[in-house]
PDB file of C-alpha atoms and ligand atoms in Angstrom:
ATOM      1  CA  UNK A  21      88.870  13.319 -23.927  1.00  0.00           C
ATOM      2  CA  UNK A  22      89.285  12.572 -20.237  1.00  0.00           C
ATOM      3  CA  UNK A  23      91.505  14.906 -18.219  1.00  0.00           C
ATOM      4  CA  UNK A  24      92.628  13.834 -14.774  1.00  0.00           C
ATOM      5  CA  UNK A  25      94.800  15.819 -12.378  1.00  0.00           C
ATOM      6  CA  UNK A  26      96.987  14.331  -9.669  1.00  0.00           C
ATOM      7  CA  UNK A  27      97.857  16.736  -6.861  1.00  0.00           C
ATOM      8  CA  UNK A  28     101.062  14.834  -6.212  1.00  0.00           C
ATOM      9  CA  UNK A  29     103.542  12.436  -7.808  1.00  0.00           C
ATOM     10  CA  UNK A  30     103.604  10.311  -4.640  1.00  0.00           C
ATOM     11  CA  UNK A  31     100.794   7.825  -5.463  1.00  0.00           C
ATOM     12  CA  UNK A  32     102.475   6.595  -8.653  1.00  0.00           C
ATOM     13  CA  UNK A  33     105.277   4.282  -9.547  1.00  0.00           C
ATOM     14  CA  UNK A  34     106.715   3.896 -13.027  1.00  0.00           C
ATOM     15  CA  UNK A  35     104.503   0.972 -13.955  1.00  0.00           C
ATOM     16  CA  UNK A  36     101.302   2.752 -12.971  1.00  0.00           C
ATOM     17  CA  UNK A  37     102.222   5.520 -15.414  1.00  0.00           C
ATOM     18  CA  UNK A  38     103.003   3.112 -18.242  1.00  0.00           C
ATOM     19  CA  UNK A  39     101.092   3.828 -21.443  1.00  0.00           C
ATOM     20  CA  UNK A  40      99.569   7.100 -20.188  1.00  0.00           C
ATOM     21  CA  UNK A  41      99.718  10.540 -21.747  1.00  0.00           C
ATOM     22  CA  UNK A  42     101.224  12.798 -19.099  1.00  0.00           C
ATOM     23  CA  UNK A  43     101.956  16.462 -18.517  1.00  0.00           C
ATOM     24  CA  UNK A  44     104.407  17.009 -15.641  1.00  0.00           C
ATOM     25  CA  UNK A  45     103.790  20.375 -13.976  1.00  0.00           C
ATOM     26  CA  UNK A  46     106.275  21.866 -11.518  1.00  0.00           C
ATOM     27  CA  UNK A  47     105.933  25.626 -11.930  1.00  0.00           C
ATOM     28  CA  UNK A  48     108.447  26.422  -9.111  1.00  0.00           C
ATOM     29  CA  UNK A  49     110.715  25.523 -10.736  1.00  0.00           C
ATOM     30  CA  UNK A  50     111.587  22.230 -12.469  1.00  0.00           C
ATOM     31  CA  UNK A  51     109.126  22.527 -15.380  1.00  0.00           C
ATOM     32  CA  UNK A  52     110.009  26.161 -15.985  1.00  0.00           C
ATOM     33  CA  UNK A  53     113.753  25.538 -15.755  1.00  0.00           C
ATOM     34  CA  UNK A  54     113.618  22.502 -18.070  1.00  0.00           C
ATOM     35  CA  UNK A  55     111.704  24.552 -20.644  1.00  0.00           C
ATOM     36  CA  UNK A  56     114.106  27.512 -20.427  1.00  0.00           C
ATOM     37  CA  UNK A  57     117.178  25.235 -20.640  1.00  0.00           C
ATOM     38  CA  UNK A  58     115.960  23.493 -23.791  1.00  0.00           C
ATOM     39  CA  UNK A  59     114.878  26.783 -25.404  1.00  0.00           C
ATOM     40  CA  UNK A  60     118.405  28.060 -24.744  1.00  0.00           C
ATOM     41  CA  UNK A  61     119.869  25.169 -26.705  1.00  0.00           C
ATOM     42  CA  UNK A  62     120.508  22.427 -24.129  1.00  0.00           C
ATOM     43  CA  UNK A  63     120.725  19.144 -26.022  1.00  0.00           C
ATOM     44  CA  UNK A  64     118.718  17.190 -23.459  1.00  0.00           C
ATOM     45  CA  UNK A  65     117.638  17.048 -19.846  1.00  0.00           C
ATOM     46  CA  UNK A  66     118.156  13.644 -18.254  1.00  0.00           C
ATOM     47  CA  UNK A  67     115.832  13.550 -15.243  1.00  0.00           C
ATOM     48  CA  UNK A  68     116.807  11.351 -12.316  1.00  0.00           C
ATOM     49  CA  UNK A  69     115.101  10.563  -9.034  1.00  0.00           C
ATOM     50  CA  UNK A  70     118.089  10.760  -6.673  1.00  0.00           C
ATOM     51  CA  UNK A  71     121.469  12.417  -6.219  1.00  0.00           C
ATOM     52  CA  UNK A  72     123.079   8.950  -6.227  1.00  0.00           C
ATOM     53  CA  UNK A  73     121.665   8.266  -9.707  1.00  0.00           C
ATOM     54  CA  UNK A  74     122.870  11.669 -10.934  1.00  0.00           C
ATOM     55  CA  UNK A  75     126.406  10.936  -9.754  1.00  0.00           C
ATOM     56  CA  UNK A  76     126.343   7.415 -11.171  1.00  0.00           C
ATOM     57  CA  UNK A  77     125.065   8.478 -14.607  1.00  0.00           C
ATOM     58  CA  UNK A  78     127.364  11.463 -14.955  1.00  0.00           C
ATOM     59  CA  UNK A  79     130.374   9.254 -14.216  1.00  0.00           C
ATOM     60  CA  UNK A  80     129.714   7.361 -17.430  1.00  0.00           C
ATOM     61  CA  UNK A  81     129.259  10.450 -19.649  1.00  0.00           C
ATOM     62  CA  UNK A  82     131.807  12.827 -21.189  1.00  0.00           C
ATOM     63  CA  UNK A  83     132.680  15.647 -18.800  1.00  0.00           C
ATOM     64  CA  UNK A  84     132.800  18.565 -21.247  1.00  0.00           C
ATOM     65  CA  UNK A  85     129.323  18.021 -22.688  1.00  0.00           C
ATOM     66  CA  UNK A  86     127.591  17.008 -19.478  1.00  0.00           C
ATOM     67  CA  UNK A  87     126.439  19.187 -16.603  1.00  0.00           C
ATOM     68  CA  UNK A  88     124.721  18.296 -13.349  1.00  0.00           C
ATOM     69  CA  UNK A  89     121.821  20.542 -12.359  1.00  0.00           C
ATOM     70  CA  UNK A  90     119.204  20.576  -9.643  1.00  0.00           C
ATOM     71  CA  UNK A  91     118.416  21.387  -6.062  1.00  0.00           C
ATOM     72  CA  UNK A  92     117.764  20.277  -2.557  1.00  0.00           C
ATOM     73  CA  UNK A  93     115.658  22.618  -0.449  1.00  0.00           C
ATOM     74  CA  UNK A  94     115.840  25.083  -3.371  1.00  0.00           C
ATOM     75  CA  UNK A  95     119.650  25.336  -3.319  1.00  0.00           C
ATOM     76  CA  UNK A  96     122.338  23.920  -5.597  1.00  0.00           C
ATOM     77  CA  UNK A  97     123.535  20.425  -4.664  1.00  0.00           C
ATOM     78  CA  UNK A  98     127.206  20.138  -3.631  1.00  0.00           C
ATOM     79  CA  UNK A  99     129.374  19.109  -6.560  1.00  0.00           C
ATOM     80  CA  UNK A 100     126.757  20.115  -9.154  1.00  0.00           C
ATOM     81  CA  UNK A 101     127.355  22.718 -11.894  1.00  0.00           C
ATOM     82  CA  UNK A 102     123.936  24.364 -11.760  1.00  0.00           C
ATOM     83  CA  UNK A 103     121.162  24.914  -9.241  1.00  0.00           C
ATOM     84  CA  UNK A 104     117.522  25.075 -10.253  1.00  0.00           C
ATOM     85  CA  UNK A 105     117.013  28.740 -11.092  1.00  0.00           C
ATOM     86  CA  UNK A 106     115.837  29.218 -14.683  1.00  0.00           C
ATOM     87  CA  UNK A 107     118.074  32.306 -14.769  1.00  0.00           C
ATOM     88  CA  UNK A 108     121.176  30.103 -14.479  1.00  0.00           C
ATOM     89  CA  UNK A 109     120.319  28.076 -17.580  1.00  0.00           C
ATOM     90  CA  UNK A 110     121.565  30.664 -20.085  1.00  0.00           C
ATOM     91  CA  UNK A 111     122.543  29.869 -23.663  1.00  0.00           C
ATOM     92  CA  UNK A 112     126.179  30.421 -22.737  1.00  0.00           C
ATOM     93  CA  UNK A 113     125.921  27.859 -19.955  1.00  0.00           C
ATOM     94  CA  UNK A 114     123.797  25.125 -21.532  1.00  0.00           C
ATOM     95  CA  UNK A 115     124.005  25.216 -25.340  1.00  0.00           C
ATOM     96  CA  UNK A 116     124.779  21.748 -26.710  1.00  0.00           C
ATOM     97  CA  UNK A 117     124.967  20.245 -23.216  1.00  0.00           C
ATOM     98  CA  UNK A 118     123.317  17.166 -21.716  1.00  0.00           C
ATOM     99  CA  UNK A 119     122.076  18.056 -18.261  1.00  0.00           C
ATOM    100  CA  UNK A 120     121.655  15.383 -15.633  1.00  0.00           C
ATOM    101  CA  UNK A 121     118.848  16.851 -13.645  1.00  0.00           C
ATOM    102  CA  UNK A 122     117.912  16.065 -10.071  1.00  0.00           C
ATOM    103  CA  UNK A 123     115.281  18.024  -8.126  1.00  0.00           C
ATOM    104  CA  UNK A 124     113.130  17.171  -5.139  1.00  0.00           C
ATOM    105  CA  UNK A 125     109.865  16.579  -7.018  1.00  0.00           C
ATOM    106  CA  UNK A 126     109.930  17.709 -10.662  1.00  0.00           C
ATOM    107  CA  UNK A 127     112.709  15.467 -11.943  1.00  0.00           C
ATOM    108  CA  UNK A 128     111.229  12.585  -9.925  1.00  0.00           C
ATOM    109  CA  UNK A 129     107.895  13.032 -11.730  1.00  0.00           C
ATOM    110  CA  UNK A 130     109.688  13.163 -15.109  1.00  0.00           C
ATOM    111  CA  UNK A 131     111.796  10.092 -14.314  1.00  0.00           C
ATOM    112  CA  UNK A 132     108.778   8.140 -13.084  1.00  0.00           C
ATOM    113  CA  UNK A 133     107.076   8.852 -16.440  1.00  0.00           C
ATOM    114  CA  UNK A 134     109.707   7.005 -18.452  1.00  0.00           C
ATOM    115  CA  UNK A 135     107.276   4.280 -19.598  1.00  0.00           C
ATOM    116  CA  UNK A 136     104.506   6.729 -20.428  1.00  0.00           C
ATOM    117  CA  UNK A 137     103.026   6.760 -23.900  1.00  0.00           C
ATOM    118  CA  UNK A 138     103.757  10.485 -24.063  1.00  0.00           C
ATOM    119  CA  UNK A 139     105.206  12.838 -21.470  1.00  0.00           C
ATOM    120  CA  UNK A 140     105.534  16.580 -21.927  1.00  0.00           C
ATOM    121  CA  UNK A 141     106.627  19.243 -19.468  1.00  0.00           C
ATOM    122  CA  UNK A 142     104.175  22.045 -18.751  1.00  0.00           C
ATOM    123  CA  UNK A 143     104.297  25.368 -16.911  1.00  0.00           C
ATOM    124  CA  UNK A 144     103.030  28.921 -17.356  1.00  0.00           C
ATOM    125  CA  UNK A 145     105.944  29.804 -19.652  1.00  0.00           C
ATOM    126  CA  UNK A 146     104.868  27.294 -22.329  1.00  0.00           C
ATOM    127  CA  UNK A 147     101.124  27.242 -21.550  1.00  0.00           C
ATOM    128  CA  UNK A 148      99.678  27.713 -25.060  1.00  0.00           C
ATOM    129  CA  UNK A 149     102.160  25.255 -26.580  1.00  0.00           C
ATOM    130  CA  UNK A 150     101.043  22.566 -24.119  1.00  0.00           C
ATOM    131  CA  UNK A 151      97.335  23.323 -24.650  1.00  0.00           C
ATOM    132  CA  UNK A 152      97.747  23.124 -28.427  1.00  0.00           C
ATOM    133  CA  UNK A 153      99.605  19.823 -28.091  1.00  0.00           C
ATOM    134  CA  UNK A 154      96.889  18.223 -25.941  1.00  0.00           C
ATOM    135  CA  UNK A 155      94.150  19.470 -28.276  1.00  0.00           C
ATOM    136  CA  UNK A 156      96.004  18.044 -31.287  1.00  0.00           C
ATOM    137  CA  UNK A 157      96.676  14.655 -29.692  1.00  0.00           C
ATOM    138  CA  UNK A 158      93.010  14.608 -28.649  1.00  0.00           C
ATOM    139  CA  UNK A 159      93.382  11.693 -26.233  1.00  0.00           C
ATOM    140  CA  UNK A 160      93.105  11.209 -22.454  1.00  0.00           C
ATOM    141  CA  UNK A 161      95.729  13.026 -20.371  1.00  0.00           C
ATOM    142  CA  UNK A 162      96.896  12.906 -16.768  1.00  0.00           C
ATOM    143  CA  UNK A 163      98.245  16.238 -15.509  1.00  0.00           C
ATOM    144  CA  UNK A 164     100.688  15.492 -12.668  1.00  0.00           C
ATOM    145  CA  UNK A 165     101.333  18.309 -10.228  1.00  0.00           C
ATOM    146  CA  UNK A 166     104.793  17.499  -8.897  1.00  0.00           C
ATOM    147  CA  UNK A 167     104.294  19.205  -5.552  1.00  0.00           C
ATOM    148  CA  UNK A 168     106.312  21.146  -3.035  1.00  0.00           C
ATOM    149  CA  UNK A 169     110.050  20.903  -2.479  1.00  0.00           C
ATOM    150  CA  UNK A 170     109.933  20.199   1.226  1.00  0.00           C
ATOM    151  CA  UNK A 171     108.470  16.750   0.934  1.00  0.00           C
ATOM    152  CA  UNK A 172     107.348  14.467  -1.847  1.00  0.00           C
ATOM    153  CA  UNK A 173     103.609  14.511  -2.163  1.00  0.00           C
ATOM    154  CA  UNK A 174     102.719  17.885  -0.677  1.00  0.00           C
ATOM    155  CA  UNK A 175      99.984  19.870  -2.382  1.00  0.00           C
ATOM    156  CA  UNK A 176     101.296  22.915  -4.185  1.00  0.00           C
ATOM    157  CA  UNK A 177      98.883  25.631  -5.194  1.00  0.00           C
ATOM    158  CA  UNK A 178     100.883  26.944  -8.165  1.00  0.00           C
ATOM    159  CA  UNK A 179     100.995  23.554  -9.895  1.00  0.00           C
ATOM    160  CA  UNK A 180      97.273  22.969  -9.446  1.00  0.00           C
ATOM    161  CA  UNK A 181      96.426  26.492 -10.692  1.00  0.00           C
ATOM    162  CA  UNK A 182      98.594  25.784 -13.756  1.00  0.00           C
ATOM    163  CA  UNK A 183      96.712  22.508 -14.377  1.00  0.00           C
ATOM    164  CA  UNK A 184      93.436  24.444 -14.016  1.00  0.00           C
ATOM    165  CA  UNK A 185      94.617  26.968 -16.607  1.00  0.00           C
ATOM    166  CA  UNK A 186      95.403  24.160 -19.077  1.00  0.00           C
ATOM    167  CA  UNK A 187      91.873  22.773 -18.604  1.00  0.00           C
ATOM    168  CA  UNK A 188      90.220  26.200 -18.906  1.00  0.00           C
ATOM    169  CA  UNK A 189      92.090  26.989 -22.119  1.00  0.00           C
ATOM    170  CA  UNK A 190      91.285  23.585 -23.628  1.00  0.00           C
ATOM    171  CA  UNK A 191      87.599  24.256 -23.028  1.00  0.00           C
ATOM    172  CA  UNK A 192      87.386  27.954 -23.803  1.00  0.00           C
ATOM    173  CA  UNK A 193      90.003  28.451 -26.504  1.00  0.00           C
ATOM    174  CA  UNK A 194      90.122  25.049 -28.180  1.00  0.00           C
ATOM    175  CA  UNK A 195      86.450  24.160 -27.760  1.00  0.00           C
ATOM    176  CA  UNK A 196      87.355  20.727 -26.364  1.00  0.00           C
ATOM    177  CA  UNK A 197      84.581  18.767 -24.701  1.00  0.00           C
ATOM    178  CA  UNK A 198      86.282  17.297 -21.655  1.00  0.00           C
ATOM    179  CA  UNK A 199      85.389  14.511 -19.281  1.00  0.00           C
ATOM    180  CA  UNK A 200      86.767  15.965 -16.037  1.00  0.00           C
ATOM    181  CA  UNK A 201      87.592  14.079 -12.838  1.00  0.00           C
ATOM    182  CA  UNK A 202      86.783  15.678  -9.467  1.00  0.00           C
ATOM    183  CA  UNK A 203      90.413  16.769  -9.077  1.00  0.00           C
ATOM    184  CA  UNK A 204      90.325  18.374 -12.551  1.00  0.00           C
ATOM    185  CA  UNK A 205      87.199  20.330 -11.618  1.00  0.00           C
ATOM    186  CA  UNK A 206      88.884  21.451  -8.408  1.00  0.00           C
ATOM    187  CA  UNK A 207      91.974  22.589 -10.366  1.00  0.00           C
ATOM    188  CA  UNK A 208      89.776  24.558 -12.763  1.00  0.00           C
ATOM    189  CA  UNK A 209      88.024  26.247  -9.811  1.00  0.00           C
ATOM    190  CA  UNK A 210      91.365  27.154  -8.222  1.00  0.00           C
ATOM    191  CA  UNK A 211      92.542  28.706 -11.484  1.00  0.00           C
ATOM    192  CA  UNK A 212      89.361  30.785 -11.497  1.00  0.00           C
ATOM    193  CA  UNK A 213      90.134  32.028  -7.970  1.00  0.00           C
ATOM    194  CA  UNK A 214      93.880  32.590  -8.269  1.00  0.00           C
ATOM    195  CA  UNK A 215      94.509  33.019 -12.017  1.00  0.00           C
ATOM    196  CA  UNK A 216      94.030  36.781 -12.149  1.00  0.00           C
ATOM    197  CA  UNK A 217      97.489  37.521 -10.818  1.00  0.00           C
ATOM    198  CA  UNK A 218      99.787  34.566 -11.243  1.00  0.00           C
ATOM    199  CA  UNK A 219     102.784  36.506  -9.964  1.00  0.00           C
ATOM    200  CA  UNK A 220     100.936  37.423  -6.745  1.00  0.00           C
ATOM    201  CA  UNK A 221      99.795  33.813  -6.339  1.00  0.00           C
ATOM    202  CA  UNK A 222     103.409  32.623  -6.701  1.00  0.00           C
ATOM    203  CA  UNK A 223     104.721  35.213  -4.237  1.00  0.00           C
ATOM    204  CA  UNK A 224     102.154  34.135  -1.661  1.00  0.00           C
ATOM    205  CA  UNK A 225     102.550  30.381  -2.173  1.00  0.00           C
ATOM    206  CA  UNK A 226     104.492  28.373   0.396  1.00  0.00           C
ATOM    207  CA  UNK A 227     107.295  27.437  -1.958  1.00  0.00           C
ATOM    208  CA  UNK A 228     107.322  30.932  -3.480  1.00  0.00           C
ATOM    209  CA  UNK A 229     107.884  32.414  -0.015  1.00  0.00           C
ATOM    210  CA  UNK A 230     110.692  29.950   0.619  1.00  0.00           C
ATOM    211  CA  UNK A 231     112.385  30.853  -2.674  1.00  0.00           C
ATOM    212  CA  UNK A 232     112.126  34.572  -1.835  1.00  0.00           C
ATOM    213  CA  UNK A 233     113.672  33.876   1.598  1.00  0.00           C
ATOM    214  CA  UNK A 234     116.673  32.085   0.118  1.00  0.00           C
ATOM    215  CA  UNK A 235     117.340  34.778  -2.503  1.00  0.00           C
ATOM    216  CA  UNK A 236     115.452  33.604  -5.592  1.00  0.00           C
ATOM    217  CA  UNK A 237     112.729  36.284  -5.773  1.00  0.00           C
ATOM    218  CA  UNK A 238     113.627  37.020  -9.413  1.00  0.00           C
ATOM    219  CA  UNK A 239     112.768  33.439 -10.407  1.00  0.00           C
ATOM    220  CA  UNK A 240     109.115  34.033  -9.567  1.00  0.00           C
ATOM    221  CA  UNK A 241     108.745  36.663 -12.303  1.00  0.00           C
ATOM    222  CA  UNK A 242     110.244  34.267 -14.846  1.00  0.00           C
ATOM    223  CA  UNK A 243     107.960  31.422 -13.701  1.00  0.00           C
ATOM    224  CA  UNK A 244     104.807  33.612 -13.840  1.00  0.00           C
ATOM    225  CA  UNK A 245     105.434  34.815 -17.361  1.00  0.00           C
ATOM    226  CA  UNK A 246     102.765  33.137 -19.506  1.00  0.00           C
ATOM    227  CA  UNK A 247     103.892  31.974 -22.974  1.00  0.00           C
ATOM    228  CA  UNK A 248     107.329  33.565 -22.686  1.00  0.00           C
ATOM    229  CA  UNK A 249     109.087  30.313 -23.713  1.00  0.00           C
ATOM    230  CA  UNK A 250     106.817  28.690 -26.314  1.00  0.00           C
ATOM    231  CA  UNK A 251     108.490  25.302 -26.732  1.00  0.00           C
ATOM    232  CA  UNK A 252     107.442  21.763 -25.844  1.00  0.00           C
ATOM    233  CA  UNK A 253     109.879  19.626 -23.837  1.00  0.00           C
ATOM    234  CA  UNK A 254     108.999  15.992 -24.391  1.00  0.00           C
ATOM    235  CA  UNK A 255     110.236  12.611 -23.343  1.00  0.00           C
ATOM    236  CA  UNK A 256     112.305  10.867 -26.000  1.00  0.00           C
ATOM    237  CA  UNK A 257     113.719   7.592 -24.689  1.00  0.00           C
ATOM    238  CA  UNK A 258     115.070   8.452 -21.246  1.00  0.00           C
ATOM    239  CA  UNK A 259     115.694  12.134 -21.816  1.00  0.00           C
ATOM    240  CA  UNK A 260     113.570  15.247 -22.242  1.00  0.00           C
ATOM    241  CA  UNK A 261     114.192  17.207 -25.438  1.00  0.00           C
ATOM    242  CA  UNK A 262     112.688  19.495 -28.024  1.00  0.00           C
ATOM    243  CA  UNK A 263     111.942  17.745 -31.282  1.00  0.00           C
ATOM    244  CA  UNK A 264     114.628  18.626 -33.850  1.00  0.00           C
ATOM    245  CA  UNK A 265     112.498  20.920 -36.031  1.00  0.00           C
ATOM    246  CA  UNK A 266     111.243  22.794 -33.005  1.00  0.00           C
ATOM    247  CA  UNK A 267     114.756  23.242 -31.611  1.00  0.00           C
ATOM    248  CA  UNK A 268     115.996  24.691 -34.932  1.00  0.00           C
ATOM    249  CA  UNK A 269     112.921  26.891 -35.340  1.00  0.00           C
ATOM    250  CA  UNK A 270     113.360  28.220 -31.807  1.00  0.00           C
ATOM    251  CA  UNK A 271     117.022  29.124 -32.361  1.00  0.00           C
ATOM    252  CA  UNK A 272     116.126  30.764 -35.724  1.00  0.00           C
ATOM    253  CA  UNK A 273     113.421  32.841 -34.014  1.00  0.00           C
ATOM    254  CA  UNK A 274     115.955  34.035 -31.465  1.00  0.00           C
ATOM    255  CA  UNK A 275     118.352  34.837 -34.343  1.00  0.00           C
ATOM    256  CA  UNK A 276     120.967  32.359 -33.067  1.00  0.00           C
TER     257      UNK A 276
HETATM  258  C1  MLT B  21     111.196  20.544  -7.181  1.00  0.00           C
HETATM  259  O1  MLT B  21     111.511  19.705  -8.034  1.00  0.00           O
HETATM  260  O2  MLT B  21     110.687  20.222  -6.097  1.00  0.00           O
HETATM  261  C2  MLT B  21     111.378  22.024  -7.412  1.00  0.00           C
HETATM  262  O3  MLT B  21     111.560  22.316  -8.701  1.00  0.00           O
HETATM  263  C3  MLT B  21     112.142  22.706  -6.333  1.00  0.00           C
HETATM  264  C4  MLT B  21     112.774  24.039  -6.586  1.00  0.00           C
HETATM  265  O4  MLT B  21     113.155  24.409  -7.682  1.00  0.00           O
HETATM  266  O5  MLT B  21     112.965  24.795  -5.637  1.00  0.00           O
END
């Protein structure tokens, strides 16, 4: 199994991602927020690449079951119902809802993956679920690190450390023999250096510092919490969902 890591979504267009198996990683915060929203009963996340697309799509959907969520520069977009803090995506807010989702990098990476063979959303909160999925599929994967919010394509340490953790767990816990690209080996090495305290790494990262500055310090604890939301968001058609059995199982486990 070949594992490649891209440090950015920028080099790819939709057609280059066609037919690939992809994990989109945006720890702060699109991957984490998507995972939390679906675990709290959101029907689907519809990722879009621009605010214009979000407005256009939501105009054609029913108002009471559709919400618009996302951010620019970390803050809620004018006219949207939700920002991008995982703490906003409570069961009360999102259960049964379709969420049109627009963020600076994460939703762009998800939207660009629409012709992928498989696309799942990965972060620290659903780490083991993602690792088990890759090991079961047992095919080549591209781990896309979505990057920093202040410009498409910027390297973001937390996403690369997360990719490195996926690789380390595949090797050490699942016994997978991997064919690693140079970028995958670099991600694994960065996980070795920074993986001991994920929360500290997030607090000291560039985007982490920005989120603290604008009042979202509490999000970092949520995003650093390994395996706290063990579900697998995956691309089905043009939206990201939990498979039906998993969604029911998850609500049963929470006693809902
Ligand atoms: C992104 O898509 O760039 C991020 O998720 C930004 C954020 O949540 O602050």
